[in-house]
Amino acid sequence: METVGTLAAISLDCRDPKALAEFYGKLTGWKEIFSSENNTYLMGDSSVRLGFQRVADHTPPSWPDAGKQFHLDFSVPDLDAAEQRVLELGATKPEFQPGGDKWRVYQDPAGHPFCLTTYAG
């Protein structure tokens, strides 16, 4: 089957793109490749960029509301160590945790849910 395109970026709406990019840059080790007043992009070793886009009246999704639409998963070797680090970086850990010992849900400083998982896929 012929493809239409290649995934180039995943962009998150937020009130403060620079601050959210700093959080994810520390989480992933990805480097800033572009920044303006309204957008900041990070990139790692792949061709996919992670972008942050200013939306002045952004309202973060709530967890565990099914309306969250999507979330990011990050594979880690040690959930406890990774949890400690993301909390130090400014993430929060919601009370509802359905993943048992395989994955945990957090919210970034702008309120977007993301997961840490030991599943490497």
XYZ file of C-alpha atoms in Angstrom, residues 8-115:
108
model
C 7.300 14.326 11.389
C 6.229 15.672 14.786
C 3.931 15.250 17.740
C 2.814 18.611 19.109
C 1.334 19.314 22.528
C -0.810 22.368 23.177
C 0.135 24.281 26.320
C 0.307 27.765 27.814
C 4.133 27.900 28.049
C 5.928 26.028 25.225
C 9.447 26.812 26.429
C 8.820 25.531 29.976
C 7.141 22.341 28.787
C 9.945 21.717 26.289
C 12.470 22.062 29.116
C 10.587 19.401 31.124
C 10.506 16.934 28.210
C 14.081 17.758 27.224
C 15.236 16.712 30.692
C 12.997 13.630 30.614
C 14.225 12.415 27.204
C 17.635 14.009 26.739
C 16.371 15.453 23.434
C 17.747 18.818 22.351
C 15.917 21.972 21.383
C 16.064 22.474 17.616
C 13.743 25.463 17.259
C 12.096 27.970 19.556
C 9.921 31.030 19.061
C 7.395 32.844 21.220
C 4.681 30.350 20.280
C 6.487 27.083 19.461
C 9.407 25.020 20.675
C 10.628 21.736 19.174
C 12.864 18.994 20.519
C 14.545 16.209 18.580
C 16.448 13.091 19.549
C 18.100 10.418 17.438
C 15.048 9.753 15.251
C 13.468 11.990 12.658
C 10.351 12.600 14.768
C 10.201 15.916 16.612
C 8.302 16.685 19.805
C 6.685 20.096 19.621
C 5.032 22.424 22.104
C 2.555 24.992 20.849
C 1.196 27.998 22.742
C -2.564 28.015 23.253
C -3.412 30.886 25.591
C -6.563 29.323 27.021
C -5.296 25.722 27.038
C -7.153 23.483 29.466
C -5.306 20.260 30.246
C -7.138 16.950 29.914
C -8.209 15.294 33.124
C -7.191 11.826 34.221
C -8.711 9.229 34.183
C -11.272 10.903 31.921
C -11.566 8.996 28.637
C -11.523 12.368 26.843
C -7.758 12.655 27.323
C -7.419 11.831 23.583
C -3.823 10.559 23.662
C -0.763 10.265 25.857
C 2.954 9.572 25.479
C 4.631 6.379 26.741
C 8.297 6.282 27.772
C 10.124 2.979 28.225
C 12.328 2.895 31.329
C 14.458 0.150 32.926
C 13.380 0.938 36.511
C 9.949 2.395 37.319
C 10.847 3.532 40.831
C 14.004 5.389 39.752
C 12.238 6.952 36.751
C 9.310 7.985 38.942
C 11.598 9.757 41.361
C 13.248 11.645 38.501
C 10.051 12.778 36.721
C 8.596 13.971 40.023
C 11.796 15.963 40.644
C 11.386 17.482 37.160
C 7.881 18.714 37.994
C 5.536 15.890 36.989
C 2.700 14.859 39.280
C 1.376 11.365 39.953
C -2.413 10.979 39.899
C -4.038 8.740 42.473
C -5.650 6.443 39.859
C -2.970 3.989 38.686
C -4.347 1.088 36.613
C -0.996 -0.300 35.371
C 0.124 -2.350 38.368
C 3.860 -3.030 38.271
C 4.099 -2.655 34.469
C 3.333 1.056 33.940
C 2.459 4.221 35.814
C 0.589 7.361 34.830
C 1.903 10.886 35.465
C 0.975 14.374 34.366
C 3.502 16.805 32.950
C 3.655 20.382 34.306
C 0.954 21.447 31.802
C -1.344 18.581 32.862
C -0.909 16.191 29.903
C -0.914 12.544 30.969
C 2.094 10.392 30.088
C 3.227 6.939 31.171
